[in-house]
Tab-separated table of C-alpha atoms in Angstrom:
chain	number	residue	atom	x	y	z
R	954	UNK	CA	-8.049	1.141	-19.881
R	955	UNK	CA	-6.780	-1.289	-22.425
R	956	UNK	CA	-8.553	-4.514	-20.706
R	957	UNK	CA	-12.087	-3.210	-18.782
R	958	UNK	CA	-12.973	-7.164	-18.767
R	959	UNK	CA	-9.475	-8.199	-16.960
R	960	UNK	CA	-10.044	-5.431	-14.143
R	961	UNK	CA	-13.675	-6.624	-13.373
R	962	UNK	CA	-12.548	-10.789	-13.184
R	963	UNK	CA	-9.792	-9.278	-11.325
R	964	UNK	CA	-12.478	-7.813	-8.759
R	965	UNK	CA	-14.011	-10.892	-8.265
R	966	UNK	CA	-10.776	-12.593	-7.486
R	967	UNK	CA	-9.527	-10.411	-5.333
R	968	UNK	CA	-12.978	-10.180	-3.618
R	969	UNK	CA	-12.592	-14.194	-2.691
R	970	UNK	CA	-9.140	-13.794	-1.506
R	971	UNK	CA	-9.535	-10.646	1.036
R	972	UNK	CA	-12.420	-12.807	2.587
R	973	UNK	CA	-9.954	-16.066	2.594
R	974	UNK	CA	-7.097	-14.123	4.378
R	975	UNK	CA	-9.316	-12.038	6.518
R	976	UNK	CA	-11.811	-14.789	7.780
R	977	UNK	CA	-10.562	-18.159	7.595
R	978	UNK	CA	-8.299	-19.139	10.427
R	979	UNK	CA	-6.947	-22.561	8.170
R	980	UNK	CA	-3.042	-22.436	7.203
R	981	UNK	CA	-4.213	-23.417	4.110
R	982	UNK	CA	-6.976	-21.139	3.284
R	983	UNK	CA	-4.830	-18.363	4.226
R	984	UNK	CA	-1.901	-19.240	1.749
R	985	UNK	CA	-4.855	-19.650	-0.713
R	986	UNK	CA	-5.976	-16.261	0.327
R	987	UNK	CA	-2.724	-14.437	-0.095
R	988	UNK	CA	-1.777	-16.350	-3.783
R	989	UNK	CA	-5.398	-15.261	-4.600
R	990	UNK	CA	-4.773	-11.366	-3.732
R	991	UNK	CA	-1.307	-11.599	-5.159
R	992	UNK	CA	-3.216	-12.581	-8.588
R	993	UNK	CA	-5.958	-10.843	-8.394
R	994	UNK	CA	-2.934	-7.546	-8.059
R	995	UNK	CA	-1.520	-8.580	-10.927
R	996	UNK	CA	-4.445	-8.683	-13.145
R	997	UNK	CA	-5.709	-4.917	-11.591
R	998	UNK	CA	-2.270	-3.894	-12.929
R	999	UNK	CA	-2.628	-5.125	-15.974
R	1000	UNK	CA	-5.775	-3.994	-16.752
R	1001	UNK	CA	-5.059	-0.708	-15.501
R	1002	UNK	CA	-1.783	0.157	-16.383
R	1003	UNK	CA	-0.974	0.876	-20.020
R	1004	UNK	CA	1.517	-2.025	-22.225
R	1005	UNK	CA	4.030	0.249	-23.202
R	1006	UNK	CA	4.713	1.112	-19.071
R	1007	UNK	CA	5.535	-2.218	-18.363
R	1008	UNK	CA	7.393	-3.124	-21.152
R	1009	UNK	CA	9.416	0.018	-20.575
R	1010	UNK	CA	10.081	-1.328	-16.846
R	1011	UNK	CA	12.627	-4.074	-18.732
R	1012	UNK	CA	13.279	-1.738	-21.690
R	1013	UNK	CA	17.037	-1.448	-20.789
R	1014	UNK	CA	19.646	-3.331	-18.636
R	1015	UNK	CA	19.819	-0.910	-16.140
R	1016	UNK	CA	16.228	-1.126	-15.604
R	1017	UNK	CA	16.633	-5.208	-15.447
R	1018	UNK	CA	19.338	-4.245	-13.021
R	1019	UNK	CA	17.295	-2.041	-11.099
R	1020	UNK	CA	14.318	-4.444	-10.919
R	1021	UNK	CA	16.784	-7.318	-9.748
R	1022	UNK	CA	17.846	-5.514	-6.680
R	1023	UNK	CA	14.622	-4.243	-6.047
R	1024	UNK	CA	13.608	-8.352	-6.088
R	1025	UNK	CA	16.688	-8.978	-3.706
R	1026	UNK	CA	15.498	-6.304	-0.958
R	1027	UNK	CA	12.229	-7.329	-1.070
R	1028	UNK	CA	13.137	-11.085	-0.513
R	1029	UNK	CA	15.478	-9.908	2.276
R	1030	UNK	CA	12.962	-7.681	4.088
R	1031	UNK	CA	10.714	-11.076	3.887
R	1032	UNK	CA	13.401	-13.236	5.363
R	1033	UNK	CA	13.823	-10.681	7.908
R	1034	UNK	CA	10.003	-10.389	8.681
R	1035	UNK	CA	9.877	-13.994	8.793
R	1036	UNK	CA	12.858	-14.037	11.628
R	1037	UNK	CA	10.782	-11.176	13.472
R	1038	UNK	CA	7.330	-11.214	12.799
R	1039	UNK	CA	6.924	-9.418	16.060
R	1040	UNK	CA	8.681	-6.005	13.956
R	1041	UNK	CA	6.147	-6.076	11.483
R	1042	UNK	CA	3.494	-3.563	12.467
R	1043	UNK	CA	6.244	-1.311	13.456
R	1044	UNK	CA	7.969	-1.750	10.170
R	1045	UNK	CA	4.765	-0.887	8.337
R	1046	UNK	CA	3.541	1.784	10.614
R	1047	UNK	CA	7.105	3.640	9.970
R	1048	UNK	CA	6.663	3.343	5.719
R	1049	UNK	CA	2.976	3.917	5.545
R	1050	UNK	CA	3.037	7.946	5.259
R	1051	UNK	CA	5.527	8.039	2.191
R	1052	UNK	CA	4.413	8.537	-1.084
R	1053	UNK	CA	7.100	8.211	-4.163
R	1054	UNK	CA	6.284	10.279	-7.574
R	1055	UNK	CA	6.121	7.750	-10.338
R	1056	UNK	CA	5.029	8.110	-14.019
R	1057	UNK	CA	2.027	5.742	-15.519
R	1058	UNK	CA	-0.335	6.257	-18.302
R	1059	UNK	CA	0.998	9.693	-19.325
R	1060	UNK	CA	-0.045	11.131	-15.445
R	1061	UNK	CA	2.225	11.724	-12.492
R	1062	UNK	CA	1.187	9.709	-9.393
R	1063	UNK	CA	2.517	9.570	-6.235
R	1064	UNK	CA	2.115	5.689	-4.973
R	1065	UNK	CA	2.365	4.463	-1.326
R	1066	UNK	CA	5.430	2.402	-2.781
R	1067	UNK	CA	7.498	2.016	0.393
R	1068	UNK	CA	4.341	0.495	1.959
R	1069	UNK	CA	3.804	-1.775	-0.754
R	1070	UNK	CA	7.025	-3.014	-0.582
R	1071	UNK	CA	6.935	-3.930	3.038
R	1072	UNK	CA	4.112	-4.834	2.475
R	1073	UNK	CA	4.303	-7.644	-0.172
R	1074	UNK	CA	8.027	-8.428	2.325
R	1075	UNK	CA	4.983	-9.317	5.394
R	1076	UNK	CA	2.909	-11.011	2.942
R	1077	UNK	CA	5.998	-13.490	2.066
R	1078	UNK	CA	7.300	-14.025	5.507
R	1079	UNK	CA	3.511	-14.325	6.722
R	1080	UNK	CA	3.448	-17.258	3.827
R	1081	UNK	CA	6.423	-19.008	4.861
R	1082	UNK	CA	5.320	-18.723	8.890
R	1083	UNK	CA	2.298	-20.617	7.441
R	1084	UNK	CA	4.137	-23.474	6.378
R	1085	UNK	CA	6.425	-23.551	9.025
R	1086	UNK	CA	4.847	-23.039	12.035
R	1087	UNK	CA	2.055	-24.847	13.654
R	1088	UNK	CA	-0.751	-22.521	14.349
R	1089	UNK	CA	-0.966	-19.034	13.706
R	1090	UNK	CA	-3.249	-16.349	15.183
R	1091	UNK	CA	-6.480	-15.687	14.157
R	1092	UNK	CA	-7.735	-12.099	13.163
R	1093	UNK	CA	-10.609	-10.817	15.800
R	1094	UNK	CA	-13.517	-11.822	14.472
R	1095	UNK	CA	-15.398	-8.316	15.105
R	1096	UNK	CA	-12.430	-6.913	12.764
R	1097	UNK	CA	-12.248	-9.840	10.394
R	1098	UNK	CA	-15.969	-10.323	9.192
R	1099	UNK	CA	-16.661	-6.820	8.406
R	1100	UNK	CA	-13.809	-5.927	6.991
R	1101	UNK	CA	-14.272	-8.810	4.356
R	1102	UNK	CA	-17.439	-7.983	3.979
R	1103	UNK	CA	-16.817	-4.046	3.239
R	1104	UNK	CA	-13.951	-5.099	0.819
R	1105	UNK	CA	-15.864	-7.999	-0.648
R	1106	UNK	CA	-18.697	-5.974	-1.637
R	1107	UNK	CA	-16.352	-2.741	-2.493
R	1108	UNK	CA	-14.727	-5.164	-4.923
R	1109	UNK	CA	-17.646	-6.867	-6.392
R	1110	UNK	CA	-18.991	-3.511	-7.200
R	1111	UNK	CA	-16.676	-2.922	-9.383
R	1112	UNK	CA	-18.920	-4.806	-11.955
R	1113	UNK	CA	-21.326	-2.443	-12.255
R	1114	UNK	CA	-19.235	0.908	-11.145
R	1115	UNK	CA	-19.601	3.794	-13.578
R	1116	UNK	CA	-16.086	4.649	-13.486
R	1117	UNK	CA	-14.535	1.585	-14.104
R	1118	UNK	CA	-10.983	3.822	-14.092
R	1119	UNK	CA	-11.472	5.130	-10.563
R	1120	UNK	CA	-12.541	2.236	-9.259
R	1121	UNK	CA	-9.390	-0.260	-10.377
R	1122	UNK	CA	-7.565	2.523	-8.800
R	1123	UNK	CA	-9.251	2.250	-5.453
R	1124	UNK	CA	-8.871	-1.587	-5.300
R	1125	UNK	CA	-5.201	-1.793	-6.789
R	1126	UNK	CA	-3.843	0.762	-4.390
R	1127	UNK	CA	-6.252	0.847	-1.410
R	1128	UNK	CA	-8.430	-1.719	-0.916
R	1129	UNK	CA	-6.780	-5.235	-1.745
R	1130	UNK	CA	-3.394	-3.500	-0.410
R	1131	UNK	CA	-5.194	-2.956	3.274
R	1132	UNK	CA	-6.883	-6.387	3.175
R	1133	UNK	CA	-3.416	-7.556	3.081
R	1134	UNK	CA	-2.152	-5.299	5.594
R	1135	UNK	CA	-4.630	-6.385	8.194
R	1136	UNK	CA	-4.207	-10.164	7.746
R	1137	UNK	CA	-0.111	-9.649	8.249
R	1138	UNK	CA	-0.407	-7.078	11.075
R	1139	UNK	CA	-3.395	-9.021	12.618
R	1140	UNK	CA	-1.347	-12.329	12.596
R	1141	UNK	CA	2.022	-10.965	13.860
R	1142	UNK	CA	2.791	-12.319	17.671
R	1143	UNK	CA	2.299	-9.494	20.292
R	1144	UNK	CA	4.765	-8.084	22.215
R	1145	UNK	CA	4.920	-6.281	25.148
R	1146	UNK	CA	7.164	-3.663	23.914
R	1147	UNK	CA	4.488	-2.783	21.124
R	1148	UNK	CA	2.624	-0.314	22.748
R	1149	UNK	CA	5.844	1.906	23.132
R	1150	UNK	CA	7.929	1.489	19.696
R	1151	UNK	CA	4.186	2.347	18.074
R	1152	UNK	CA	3.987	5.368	20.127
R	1153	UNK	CA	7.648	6.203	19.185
R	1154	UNK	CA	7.480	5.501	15.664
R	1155	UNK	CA	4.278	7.995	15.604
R	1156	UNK	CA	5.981	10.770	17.393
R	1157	UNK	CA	8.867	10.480	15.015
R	1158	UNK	CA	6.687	10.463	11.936
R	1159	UNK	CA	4.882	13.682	13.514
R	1160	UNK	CA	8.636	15.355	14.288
R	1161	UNK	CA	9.703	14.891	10.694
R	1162	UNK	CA	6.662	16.059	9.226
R	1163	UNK	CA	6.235	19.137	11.376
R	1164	UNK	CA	9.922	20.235	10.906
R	1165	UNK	CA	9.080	19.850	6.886
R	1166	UNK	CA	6.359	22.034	7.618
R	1167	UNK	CA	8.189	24.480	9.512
R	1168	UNK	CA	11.019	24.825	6.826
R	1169	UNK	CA	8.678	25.320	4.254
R	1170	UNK	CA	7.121	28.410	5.924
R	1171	UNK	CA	10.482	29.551	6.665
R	1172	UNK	CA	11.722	29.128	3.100
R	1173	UNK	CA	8.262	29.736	1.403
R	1174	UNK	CA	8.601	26.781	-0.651
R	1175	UNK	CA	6.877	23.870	-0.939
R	1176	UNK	CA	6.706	20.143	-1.833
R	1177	UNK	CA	4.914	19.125	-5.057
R	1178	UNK	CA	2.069	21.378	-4.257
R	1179	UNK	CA	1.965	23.594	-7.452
R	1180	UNK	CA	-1.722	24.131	-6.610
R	1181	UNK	CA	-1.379	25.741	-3.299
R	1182	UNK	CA	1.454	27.664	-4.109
R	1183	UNK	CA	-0.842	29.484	-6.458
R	1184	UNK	CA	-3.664	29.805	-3.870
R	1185	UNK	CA	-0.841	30.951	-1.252
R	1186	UNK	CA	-0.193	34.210	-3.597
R	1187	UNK	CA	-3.871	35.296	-2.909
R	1188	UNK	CA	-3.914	35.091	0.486
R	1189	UNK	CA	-2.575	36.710	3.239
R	1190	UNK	CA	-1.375	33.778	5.128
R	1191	UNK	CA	0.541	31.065	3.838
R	1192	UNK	CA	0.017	27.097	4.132
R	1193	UNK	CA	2.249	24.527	3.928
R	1194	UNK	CA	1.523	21.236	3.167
R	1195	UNK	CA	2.411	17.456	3.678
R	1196	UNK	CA	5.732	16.112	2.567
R	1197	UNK	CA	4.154	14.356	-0.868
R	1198	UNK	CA	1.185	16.025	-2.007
R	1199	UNK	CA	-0.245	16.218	-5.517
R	1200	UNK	CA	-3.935	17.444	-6.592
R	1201	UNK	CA	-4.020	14.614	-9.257
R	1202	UNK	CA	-2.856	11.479	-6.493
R	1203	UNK	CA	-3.970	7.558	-7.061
């Protein structure tokens, strides 16, 4: 890691704004919260993520280009979200099993990058709701206090963690992400067709990933699983595996 010091003030940061988002039921303690996590993000990323990655994100026009558009979806999924809140756990239930192979540091990960982006689209409309509306719903306080309080501490403990690496991982990608998630989905109006689009999106999810499943033992081949495709040649059944699956995953 190129800035150990960054990650762990990043930590703290993002420790105060999961507990602002999650707990606080003020409009303006929860646009606090959100800036705060959005910064505290930033700073895990750049502590964790090697200089010459993100300079090579604007190393050509075509990448400028590419991050543009990617700016203009994700500003037009927010003004969508904003118009609907109500589609928002739907939306991110939908996203949330897709991983996309990326390149950082010299490794291949696969990120939850659909997620994030609908993600960080919720977060936006969620801000704007804020200073448009009223009142907004408040997050369950048997969900809200100890999930703040298991992401506080899981974040604070990144001070004295022995594996500083792993554990900017685990806050970048999981943690701070799924504090997030829960203050958007938790503060999205209820609707009584909820129960059923959930239960549809779920089945769908399963349908896709158990015809995947079924091709691949048909065809023998599988999806970024170089691991178990060694394992399957000394065995005498075969096993298939998820639609994104590496053995080296952030």
């Amino acid at each position: 890691m190129e800035h150990p010091d960054a990650a762990q003030v990043a930590s703290l940061v993002g420790a105060a704004g999961a507990v602002l988002v999650l707990v606080f039921r003020s409009r303006v303690l929860l646009l606090a919260g959100l800036a705060v996590l959005a910064v505290a993000e930033a700073g895990l990323a750049w502590a964790l993520v090697p200089g010459h990655d993100l300079h090579r994100a604007v190393a050509s026009p075509a990448r400028v280009a590419a991050l543009a558009v990617a700016l203009v979806v994700l500003a037009g999924g927010a003004v969508v979200l904003a118009r609907r809140p109500a589609v928002t756990p739907v939306a991110l239930l939908a996203v949330a099993p897709f991983r996309v192979p990326v390149h950082l540091g010299g490794q291949r990960a696969f990120l939850l990058l659909p997620l994030y982006v609908v993600l960080a689209a919720a977060g936006l409309a969620l801000a704007y709701r804020a200073l448009r509306e009223r009142e907004l719903p408040g997050l369950p306080r048997g969900l809200s206090w100890p999930g703040a309080a298991f992401i506080g501490l899981s974040a604070v403990s990144l001070i004295w963690s022995e594996d500083l690496y792993a554990g900017t991982i685990e806050l970048l990608f999981f943690l701070l992400p799924f504090a997030a998630l829960i203050a958007v989905a938790g503060r999205s109006p209820f609707r009584s067709w909820h129960p059923r689009a959930l239960a549809a999106t779920l089945v769908g999810l399963a349908c896709v990933f158990a015809g995947i499943g079924l091709w691949q033992q048909w065809s023998g081949r599988l999806f970024f699983a170089p691991d178990l495709q060694v394992a399957n040649a000394y065995t005498t059944y075969f096993r298939v595996t998820s639609l994104f699956k590496d053995p080296n995953l952030y």
